[in-house]
XYZ file of C-alpha atoms in Angstrom:
304
model
C 51.768 155.162 130.987
C 49.963 155.151 127.471
C 50.909 156.356 124.305
C 49.166 159.709 125.010
C 52.501 160.475 127.138
C 55.300 162.286 125.425
C 58.510 160.267 125.865
C 60.243 163.253 127.476
C 57.514 163.633 130.169
C 57.419 159.870 130.761
C 61.162 159.770 131.310
C 60.990 162.663 133.866
C 58.253 160.772 135.522
C 60.006 157.641 135.984
C 63.054 159.589 137.374
C 60.999 161.574 139.814
C 59.586 158.211 141.098
C 63.180 157.112 141.756
C 63.441 154.719 138.558
C 66.742 155.307 136.801
C 66.432 155.851 133.230
C 68.478 156.315 130.020
C 67.707 157.245 126.285
C 67.843 154.538 123.593
C 67.525 155.488 119.795
C 64.258 156.435 118.625
C 62.084 153.665 117.443
C 64.725 151.185 118.502
C 66.320 149.324 121.502
C 70.003 150.412 121.154
C 71.282 152.823 123.868
C 72.083 156.329 122.899
C 74.705 157.039 125.503
C 78.397 155.956 125.753
C 78.033 153.562 128.547
C 74.403 152.277 127.964
C 72.386 151.176 130.944
C 75.329 152.155 133.166
C 74.431 155.796 132.399
C 70.828 155.319 133.828
C 70.111 158.059 136.426
C 67.273 159.659 138.371
C 69.008 163.056 138.078
C 66.157 165.046 136.517
C 68.454 167.796 135.108
C 70.386 165.071 133.232
C 67.043 163.378 132.051
C 65.763 166.634 130.799
C 68.945 167.417 128.791
C 68.809 163.917 127.214
C 65.404 164.187 126.069
C 65.711 167.874 125.124
C 68.427 166.882 122.662
C 66.440 163.816 121.420
C 62.621 164.191 122.179
C 61.986 160.831 120.304
C 64.400 158.689 122.205
C 63.001 155.508 123.830
C 63.080 154.961 127.404
C 65.520 152.335 128.651
C 65.317 151.156 132.489
C 68.196 148.847 133.959
C 66.710 145.804 135.451
C 67.734 144.016 138.570
C 69.120 145.845 141.785
C 69.487 149.141 139.972
C 65.802 149.618 139.448
C 64.364 147.131 141.865
C 62.427 145.292 138.946
C 63.265 142.132 136.862
C 61.585 141.171 133.760
C 60.702 137.840 131.921
C 60.803 138.922 128.184
C 58.557 136.590 126.113
C 59.702 136.891 122.547
C 57.752 136.347 119.278
C 60.182 136.416 116.292
C 59.635 134.465 113.282
C 59.564 130.694 114.141
C 60.243 131.387 117.592
C 57.271 131.863 119.942
C 58.084 132.084 123.732
C 54.388 132.138 124.538
C 54.112 128.316 124.591
C 57.028 128.210 126.978
C 55.560 130.949 129.173
C 52.172 128.948 129.221
C 54.154 125.850 130.351
C 55.902 127.827 133.088
C 52.470 129.195 134.138
C 51.113 125.588 134.594
C 54.084 124.671 136.571
C 53.725 127.618 138.949
C 56.969 129.110 137.980
C 55.995 132.658 136.933
C 53.071 133.471 139.318
C 53.354 136.815 141.341
C 54.008 139.405 138.466
C 53.074 142.754 139.094
C 52.617 144.027 135.712
C 52.192 142.731 132.093
C 53.469 144.823 129.105
C 52.651 144.093 125.492
C 55.565 144.470 123.157
C 55.450 145.874 119.616
C 56.270 142.345 118.133
C 53.426 140.633 119.900
C 55.588 139.377 122.976
C 55.195 139.966 126.440
C 57.147 141.609 129.481
C 56.132 140.214 132.848
C 57.494 142.583 135.627
C 58.414 141.325 139.170
C 60.158 142.856 142.104
C 63.764 142.176 142.127
C 64.825 139.862 145.070
C 66.530 142.119 147.731
C 70.264 141.165 148.599
C 70.222 138.512 145.844
C 71.895 138.832 142.321
C 69.800 137.822 139.578
C 71.782 137.725 136.521
C 70.125 138.318 133.154
C 69.913 135.095 130.795
C 68.631 133.706 127.587
C 66.841 130.622 126.838
C 66.778 131.074 123.042
C 65.182 127.780 122.142
C 62.228 128.587 124.485
C 61.983 132.028 123.140
C 62.271 133.558 126.615
C 64.807 135.993 128.075
C 65.253 137.069 131.767
C 66.196 140.514 132.265
C 67.871 141.005 135.636
C 71.251 142.301 136.892
C 73.493 143.301 133.908
C 70.528 143.965 131.660
C 67.801 146.598 130.702
C 64.280 146.766 129.175
C 62.445 149.297 127.014
C 59.394 150.498 128.751
C 56.264 152.315 127.670
C 55.237 154.388 126.041
C 58.331 153.830 123.986
C 57.809 153.170 120.147
C 59.237 150.695 117.536
C 59.163 150.793 113.770
C 58.142 147.101 112.698
C 58.063 146.705 108.939
C 57.519 150.384 108.478
C 54.738 150.586 110.989
C 55.045 152.413 114.315
C 53.939 150.263 117.159
C 54.304 151.152 120.950
C 54.839 149.058 124.236
C 51.649 149.191 126.221
C 50.454 148.029 129.595
C 48.415 145.018 129.364
C 47.449 144.217 132.767
C 48.132 145.495 136.279
C 47.913 142.699 139.041
C 45.657 143.920 141.766
C 45.988 140.804 143.736
C 49.058 139.125 145.660
C 52.386 139.414 144.087
C 55.598 137.522 144.696
C 59.138 137.069 143.848
C 60.479 135.242 140.760
C 62.767 132.340 141.265
C 64.834 133.041 138.126
C 67.286 130.134 138.346
C 64.269 127.599 138.702
C 62.638 129.147 135.507
C 65.907 128.937 133.537
C 66.246 125.176 134.592
C 62.678 124.454 133.503
C 62.869 126.097 130.189
C 66.343 125.112 129.237
C 67.476 122.096 131.237
C 71.133 121.301 131.137
C 72.209 117.727 131.062
C 74.197 116.252 133.801
C 77.879 116.391 133.037
C 79.130 113.111 131.785
C 82.011 111.588 133.788
C 85.346 112.226 131.987
C 87.191 108.963 131.291
C 90.454 110.605 132.613
C 89.151 110.792 136.025
C 89.478 107.045 136.465
C 92.407 106.279 138.888
C 94.219 102.941 138.559
C 94.774 101.245 141.829
C 95.926 97.517 141.184
C 96.883 94.864 138.793
C 93.357 94.568 137.256
C 93.690 98.247 136.181
C 97.011 97.576 134.547
C 95.415 94.789 132.653
C 92.647 96.900 131.665
C 94.913 99.630 130.470
C 97.061 96.975 128.511
C 93.870 95.692 126.720
C 93.028 99.264 125.684
C 96.624 99.857 124.458
C 96.523 96.657 122.261
C 93.631 98.280 120.350
C 95.616 101.314 119.457
C 96.957 101.371 115.895
C 98.803 104.894 116.156
C 100.811 106.676 118.768
C 100.809 103.678 120.809
C 104.096 104.628 122.436
C 102.698 108.123 123.527
C 99.562 106.242 124.962
C 101.743 103.650 126.730
C 103.924 106.438 128.339
C 100.729 108.238 129.491
C 99.151 105.026 130.850
C 102.171 104.008 132.547
C 102.369 107.303 134.376
C 98.596 106.757 135.479
C 99.658 103.234 136.839
C 102.641 104.914 138.775
C 100.408 107.656 140.133
C 97.931 105.003 141.252
C 100.695 102.984 143.171
C 100.676 99.985 140.879
C 104.083 98.132 141.258
C 106.499 98.558 138.286
C 106.660 94.562 138.036
C 102.703 94.347 137.905
C 102.703 97.217 135.176
C 105.239 95.605 133.100
C 103.616 92.138 133.197
C 100.438 93.553 132.186
C 101.579 95.555 129.290
C 103.962 93.131 128.050
C 101.092 90.936 127.397
C 99.651 93.208 124.837
C 102.851 93.519 122.802
C 102.475 93.375 119.114
C 105.178 92.566 116.604
C 105.898 96.063 115.839
C 105.845 97.196 119.350
C 108.327 94.762 121.027
C 109.199 94.137 124.787
C 112.378 96.014 124.555
C 110.412 99.436 123.764
C 107.580 98.640 126.157
C 109.789 98.005 129.049
C 111.791 101.192 128.310
C 108.861 103.284 127.985
C 107.274 101.891 131.214
C 110.285 102.325 133.160
C 110.768 106.005 131.936
C 107.245 106.821 132.908
C 107.714 105.565 136.372
C 110.938 107.573 136.639
C 109.091 110.689 135.672
C 106.155 110.240 138.180
C 108.318 109.054 141.022
C 111.418 111.309 140.431
C 114.021 108.365 140.838
C 115.145 105.388 138.737
C 112.614 102.597 138.862
C 113.786 99.252 139.635
C 112.226 95.981 138.316
C 111.271 93.390 140.584
C 111.978 89.682 139.725
C 108.803 89.309 137.690
C 109.833 92.315 135.595
C 112.689 90.582 133.755
C 110.961 88.994 130.926
C 111.892 86.827 127.872
C 115.490 86.439 129.023
C 116.262 90.133 128.882
C 118.952 91.390 131.311
C 117.739 94.009 133.630
C 119.719 96.712 131.775
C 118.547 95.914 128.488
C 116.003 98.450 127.920
C 118.184 101.288 129.359
C 118.840 103.959 126.764
C 115.869 103.283 124.395
C 113.722 105.975 125.806
C 116.687 108.149 126.797
C 116.775 109.394 123.147
C 114.055 111.820 124.212
C 111.742 111.010 121.446
C 108.685 111.923 123.633
C 109.568 112.609 127.319
C 110.558 116.218 127.089
C 107.128 117.605 126.207
C 105.010 114.892 127.364
C 103.758 114.176 130.972
C 100.831 112.517 132.430
C 98.489 115.465 132.429
C 99.341 116.266 128.824
C 97.887 113.319 126.913
C 94.175 112.453 126.630
C 92.447 109.660 124.967
C 91.606 106.987 127.315
């Protein structure tokens, strides 16, 4: 449809052809109905009523399953020029098979494709590439709608109709190509201690902490308990990392409290857990002052 078509007549033609439409503000892209593209319809009486009330309303068409069409929107706005990204996608064979190319008022491009039947193709944006995809959950302004650009009226116009083979668009592949997402980095807390070497590794880490070492020791000890490390091995390992201001009495109490928290029962030390002449009960009570335990569990502390 060219600019010679009145907008009201074009809207009726779309609706008569089975393409749902809805009005947008004159010379703009904002929907003029209460529910936007959700109000789109092929009901000719409703369409006529809309454009009788606002003859200059632009024509909006929902994309995706609602209309059977999806659109690659190539933007040209200031420093962002999506034509370069579209050219790269053309060379990669990712945007072949379009049915229609429409020139937009800002110098960009709309490439129309048939929606993939039975498959949801959600709308997305690849802002850095200057390309958006209009699928399910989106809409497009269609010819012969008009925009006001810096005081000049410019219309949407059909650039090319494909008379050759057409095809479906793999929108997910196009997005990954235009805006690749880095593989997620492994989170340190996914490491699971399973033996004495892991206890020693945790102890070395704790030795480097200057603040909140008690909190971190409680968390680390819970991890050791969850991993099945014997209490005696855990104590032997962390006690080697003791500093003058973080003595064996406090360390022992914190580790034992963590083991009680995880295992739900009093943790008993084996022969190797009695260190530096302490009696087995010497540490009872230090952590029972509840300085940490009531609000802190193994899943609440991060940092390793």
